[in-house]
Short mmCIF file of C-alpha atoms in Angstrom, two decimals:
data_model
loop_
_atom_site.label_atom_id
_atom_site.label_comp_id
_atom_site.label_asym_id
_atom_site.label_seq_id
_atom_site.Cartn_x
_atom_site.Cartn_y
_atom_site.Cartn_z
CA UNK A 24 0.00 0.00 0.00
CA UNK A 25 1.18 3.20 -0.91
CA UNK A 26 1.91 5.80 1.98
CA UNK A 27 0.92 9.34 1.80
CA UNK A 28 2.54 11.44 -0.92
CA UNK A 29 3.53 15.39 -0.86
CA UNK A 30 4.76 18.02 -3.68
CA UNK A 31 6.94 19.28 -3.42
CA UNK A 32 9.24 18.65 -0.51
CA UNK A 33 11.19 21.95 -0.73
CA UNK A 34 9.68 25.43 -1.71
CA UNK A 35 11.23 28.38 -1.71
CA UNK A 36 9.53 31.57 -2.66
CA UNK A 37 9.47 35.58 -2.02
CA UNK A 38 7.44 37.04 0.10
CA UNK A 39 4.20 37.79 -1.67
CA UNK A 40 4.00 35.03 -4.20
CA UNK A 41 1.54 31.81 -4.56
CA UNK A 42 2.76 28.53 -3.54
CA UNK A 43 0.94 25.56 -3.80
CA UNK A 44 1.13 22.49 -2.15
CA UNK A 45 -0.23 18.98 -2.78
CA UNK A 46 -0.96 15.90 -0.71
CA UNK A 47 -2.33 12.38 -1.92
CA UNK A 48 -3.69 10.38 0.64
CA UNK A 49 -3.52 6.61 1.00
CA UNK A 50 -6.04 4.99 -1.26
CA UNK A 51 -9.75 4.73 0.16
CA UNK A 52 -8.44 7.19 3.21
CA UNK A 53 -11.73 10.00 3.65
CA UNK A 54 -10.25 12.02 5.90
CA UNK A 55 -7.29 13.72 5.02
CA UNK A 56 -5.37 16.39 7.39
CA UNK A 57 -3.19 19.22 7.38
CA UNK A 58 -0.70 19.93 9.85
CA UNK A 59 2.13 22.96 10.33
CA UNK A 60 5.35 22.92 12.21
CA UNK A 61 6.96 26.31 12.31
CA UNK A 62 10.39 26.78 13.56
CA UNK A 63 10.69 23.44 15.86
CA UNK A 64 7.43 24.49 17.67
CA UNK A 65 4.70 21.47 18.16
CA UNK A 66 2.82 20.78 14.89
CA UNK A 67 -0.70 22.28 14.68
CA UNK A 68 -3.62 21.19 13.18
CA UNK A 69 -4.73 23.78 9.91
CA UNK A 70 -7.63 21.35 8.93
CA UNK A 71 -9.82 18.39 8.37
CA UNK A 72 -11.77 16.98 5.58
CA UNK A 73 -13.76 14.01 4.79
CA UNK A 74 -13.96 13.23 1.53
CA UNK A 75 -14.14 16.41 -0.57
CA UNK A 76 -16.05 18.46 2.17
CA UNK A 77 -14.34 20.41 5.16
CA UNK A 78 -15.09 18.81 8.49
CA UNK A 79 -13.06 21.37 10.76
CA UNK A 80 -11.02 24.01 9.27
CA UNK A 81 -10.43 25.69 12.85
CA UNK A 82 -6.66 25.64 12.86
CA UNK A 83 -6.28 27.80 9.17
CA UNK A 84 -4.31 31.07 10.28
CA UNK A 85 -5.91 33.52 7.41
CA UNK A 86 -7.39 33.78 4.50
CA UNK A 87 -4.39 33.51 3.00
CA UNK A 88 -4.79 29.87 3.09
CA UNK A 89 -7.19 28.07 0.94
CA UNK A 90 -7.45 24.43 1.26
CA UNK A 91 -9.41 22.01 -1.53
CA UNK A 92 -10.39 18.12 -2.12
CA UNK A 93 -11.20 17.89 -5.24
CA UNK A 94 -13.52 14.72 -5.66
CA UNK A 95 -12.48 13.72 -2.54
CA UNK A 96 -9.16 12.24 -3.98
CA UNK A 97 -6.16 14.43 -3.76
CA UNK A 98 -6.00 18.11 -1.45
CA UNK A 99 -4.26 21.32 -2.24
CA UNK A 100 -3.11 23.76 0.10
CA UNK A 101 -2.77 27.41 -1.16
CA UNK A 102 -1.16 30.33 0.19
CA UNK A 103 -1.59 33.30 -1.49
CA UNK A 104 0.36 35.91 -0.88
CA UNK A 105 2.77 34.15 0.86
CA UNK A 106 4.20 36.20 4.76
CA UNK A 107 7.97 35.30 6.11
CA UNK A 108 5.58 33.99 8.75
CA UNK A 109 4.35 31.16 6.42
CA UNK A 110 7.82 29.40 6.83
CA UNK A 111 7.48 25.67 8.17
CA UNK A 112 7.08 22.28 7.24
CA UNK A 113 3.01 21.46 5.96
CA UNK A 114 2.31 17.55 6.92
CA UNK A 115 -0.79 16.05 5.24
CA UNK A 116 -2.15 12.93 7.19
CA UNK A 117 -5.28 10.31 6.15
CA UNK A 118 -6.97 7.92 7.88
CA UNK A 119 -9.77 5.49 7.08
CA UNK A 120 -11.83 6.75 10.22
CA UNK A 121 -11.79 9.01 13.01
CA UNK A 122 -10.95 8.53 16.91
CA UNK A 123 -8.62 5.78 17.99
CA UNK A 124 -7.27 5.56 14.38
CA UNK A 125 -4.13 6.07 13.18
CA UNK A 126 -3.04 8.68 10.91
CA UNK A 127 -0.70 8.43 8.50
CA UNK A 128 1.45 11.31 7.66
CA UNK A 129 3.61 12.05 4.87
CA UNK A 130 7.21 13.27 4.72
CA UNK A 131 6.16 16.89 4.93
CA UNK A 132 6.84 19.89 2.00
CA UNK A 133 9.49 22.57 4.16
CA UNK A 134 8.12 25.80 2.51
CA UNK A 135 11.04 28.57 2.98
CA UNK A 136 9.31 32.14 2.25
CA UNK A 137 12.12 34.97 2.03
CA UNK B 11 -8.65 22.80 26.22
CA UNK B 12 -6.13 19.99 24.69
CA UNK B 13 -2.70 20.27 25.07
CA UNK B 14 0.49 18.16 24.80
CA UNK B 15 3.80 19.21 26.98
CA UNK B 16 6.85 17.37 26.05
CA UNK B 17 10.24 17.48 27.51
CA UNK B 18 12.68 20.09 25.81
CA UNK B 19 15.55 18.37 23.57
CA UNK B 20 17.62 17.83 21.93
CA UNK B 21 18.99 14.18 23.88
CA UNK B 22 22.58 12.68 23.30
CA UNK B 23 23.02 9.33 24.08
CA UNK B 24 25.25 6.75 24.16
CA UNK B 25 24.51 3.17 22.60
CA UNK B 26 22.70 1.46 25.04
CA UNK B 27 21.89 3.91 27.58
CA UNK B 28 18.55 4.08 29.19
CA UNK B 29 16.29 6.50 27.38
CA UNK B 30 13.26 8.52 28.62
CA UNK B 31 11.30 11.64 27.28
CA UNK B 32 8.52 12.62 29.25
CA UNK B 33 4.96 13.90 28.07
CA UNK B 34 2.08 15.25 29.95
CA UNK B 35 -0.92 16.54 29.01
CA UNK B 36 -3.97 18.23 29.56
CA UNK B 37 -7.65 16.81 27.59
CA UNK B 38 -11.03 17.30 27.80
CA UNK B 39 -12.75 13.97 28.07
CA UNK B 40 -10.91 10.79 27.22
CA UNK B 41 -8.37 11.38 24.87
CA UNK B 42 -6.20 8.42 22.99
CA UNK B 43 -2.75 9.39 23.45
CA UNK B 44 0.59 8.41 20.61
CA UNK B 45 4.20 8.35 20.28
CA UNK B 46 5.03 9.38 16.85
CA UNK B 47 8.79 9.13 15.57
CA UNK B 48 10.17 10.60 12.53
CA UNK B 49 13.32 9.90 11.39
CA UNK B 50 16.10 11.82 9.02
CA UNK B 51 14.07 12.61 5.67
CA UNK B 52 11.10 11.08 6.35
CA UNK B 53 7.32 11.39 6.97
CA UNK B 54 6.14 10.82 10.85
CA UNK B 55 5.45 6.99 11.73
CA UNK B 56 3.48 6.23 14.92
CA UNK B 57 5.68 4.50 17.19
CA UNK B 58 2.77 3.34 19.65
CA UNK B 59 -0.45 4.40 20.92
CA UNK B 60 -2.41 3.75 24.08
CA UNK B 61 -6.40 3.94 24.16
CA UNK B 62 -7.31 4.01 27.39
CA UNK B 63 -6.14 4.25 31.45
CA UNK B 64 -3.26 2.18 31.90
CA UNK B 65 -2.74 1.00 28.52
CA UNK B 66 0.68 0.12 27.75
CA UNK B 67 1.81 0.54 24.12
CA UNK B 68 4.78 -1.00 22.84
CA UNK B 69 6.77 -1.18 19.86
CA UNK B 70 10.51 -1.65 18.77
CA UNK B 71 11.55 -1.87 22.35
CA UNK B 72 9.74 1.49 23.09
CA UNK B 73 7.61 1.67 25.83
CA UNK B 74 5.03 4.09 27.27
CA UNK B 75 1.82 3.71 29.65
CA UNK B 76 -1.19 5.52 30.05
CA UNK B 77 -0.82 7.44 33.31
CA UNK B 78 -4.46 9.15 34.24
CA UNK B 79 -3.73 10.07 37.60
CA UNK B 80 -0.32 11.67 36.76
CA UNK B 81 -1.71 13.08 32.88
CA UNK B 82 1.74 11.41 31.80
CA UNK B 83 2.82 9.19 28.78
CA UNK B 84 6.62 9.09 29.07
CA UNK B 85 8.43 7.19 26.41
CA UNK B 86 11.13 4.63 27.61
CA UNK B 87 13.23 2.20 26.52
CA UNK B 88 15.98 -0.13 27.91
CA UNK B 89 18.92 0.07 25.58
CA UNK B 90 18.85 2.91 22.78
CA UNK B 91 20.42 2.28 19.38
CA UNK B 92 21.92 4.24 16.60
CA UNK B 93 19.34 3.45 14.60
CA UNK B 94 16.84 5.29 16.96
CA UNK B 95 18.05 9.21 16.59
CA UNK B 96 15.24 10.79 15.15
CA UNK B 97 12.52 13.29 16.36
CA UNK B 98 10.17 11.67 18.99
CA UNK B 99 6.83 13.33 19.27
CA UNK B 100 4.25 12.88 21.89
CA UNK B 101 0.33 13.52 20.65
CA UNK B 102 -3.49 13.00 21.45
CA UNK B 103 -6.57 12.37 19.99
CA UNK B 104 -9.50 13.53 22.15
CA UNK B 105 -11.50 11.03 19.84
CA UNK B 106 -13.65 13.82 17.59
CA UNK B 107 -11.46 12.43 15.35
CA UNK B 108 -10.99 16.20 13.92
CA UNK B 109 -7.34 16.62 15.25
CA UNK B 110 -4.64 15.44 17.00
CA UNK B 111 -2.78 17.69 19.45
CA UNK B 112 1.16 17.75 19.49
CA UNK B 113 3.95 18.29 21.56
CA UNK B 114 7.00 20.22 20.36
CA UNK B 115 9.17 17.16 19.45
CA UNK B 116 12.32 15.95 21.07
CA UNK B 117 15.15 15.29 18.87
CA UNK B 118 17.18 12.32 19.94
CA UNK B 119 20.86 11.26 19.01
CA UNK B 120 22.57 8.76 19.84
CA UNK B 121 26.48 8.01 19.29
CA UNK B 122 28.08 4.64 19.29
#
């Protein structure tokens, strides 16, 4: 079984431009996650969907950030325009369910903003 | 609220030594509680997980129980390896399912 994928796994960009990141779950995963770990702080939750629909987007910073599922497959995480503050490695996690489950993360895309 | 306080790294080691990284936290409810490890280059892997009360979860030697009357989940192990420097990270669930709840990581080296 195939883990969870991320693209790219180094971006660096100026302040004020787009970067867009991509995660692809584990096959038949529904929910899907995105985590943040700035500057060797604890990683923080940004969001939650199942399937192609939000669940809990509570942890997203700013409107800056614009997270989608399309079809419930793949997500995208957008950040437009990107702050110095944006710097940090982005995790993306599935699981088959919620609660005592497992997620599985991927290896993380370290976005550099300068 | 949830929260996750883990012991400040990073931890040198020699081969063999005794190893332990404390975690407490604080949870609403019931929470499930993890050890997640990530080593050089890669994505996090869960190490081991406890459900409930005095659970014990276990894994490559690792150990770590469920302490409800202390809030703890300390990570231990007998005789550390080379092979184990990584990043340890202690986490709950509080069982919404919507997020799990991190500590800051503890980076973990250890020489021959």
């Amino acid at each position: 079984e195939a883990g969870v994928t991320q693209f790219p796994s180094h971006s660096v960009i100026e302040k004020g431009q787009t970067v867009t990141l991509r995660c692809d779950p584990i096959s038949g995963h529904d929910n899907l996650y995105w985590y943040r770990r700035v500057m060797g702080k604890e990683i923080k939750f940004l969001l939650h969907f199942v399937k192609e629909s939000k669940q809990d987007e509570s942890g997203m910073p700013n409107n800056r950030f614009l997270a989608e599922r399309t079809g419930g497959t793949y997500s995208t995480l957008k950040v437009q325009p990107a702050e110095l503050e944006d710097s940090g490695v982005y995790f993306c996690a599935s699981s088959r369910a919620v609660g005592t489950y497992e997620q599985y993360f991927g290896p993380g895309t370290r976005l550099t903003v300068t | 609220g949830n929260s996750v306080t883990q012991m400040e790294g990073p931890v040198t080691l020699s081969e063999e030594a005794f190893l332990t990284i404390n975690c407490t936290y604080t949870a609403t409810g019931y929470p499930s509680l993890f050890w997640y490890v990530q080593y050089p280059g890669e994505g996090l892997q869960l190490l081991l997980k406890a459900t409930k009360a005095d659970d014990k979860g276990s894994n490559k030697g690792f150990e770590a129980t469920y302490r409800k009357e202390t809030t703890s989940f300390h990570l231990e192990k007998g005789s550390v390896q080379v092979s184990d420097s990584a990043v340890y990270f202690c986490a709950l669930s509080d069982g919404t399912g919507n997020q799990f709840y991190f500590g800051t990581g503890t980076s973990l080296t250890v020489i021959p």
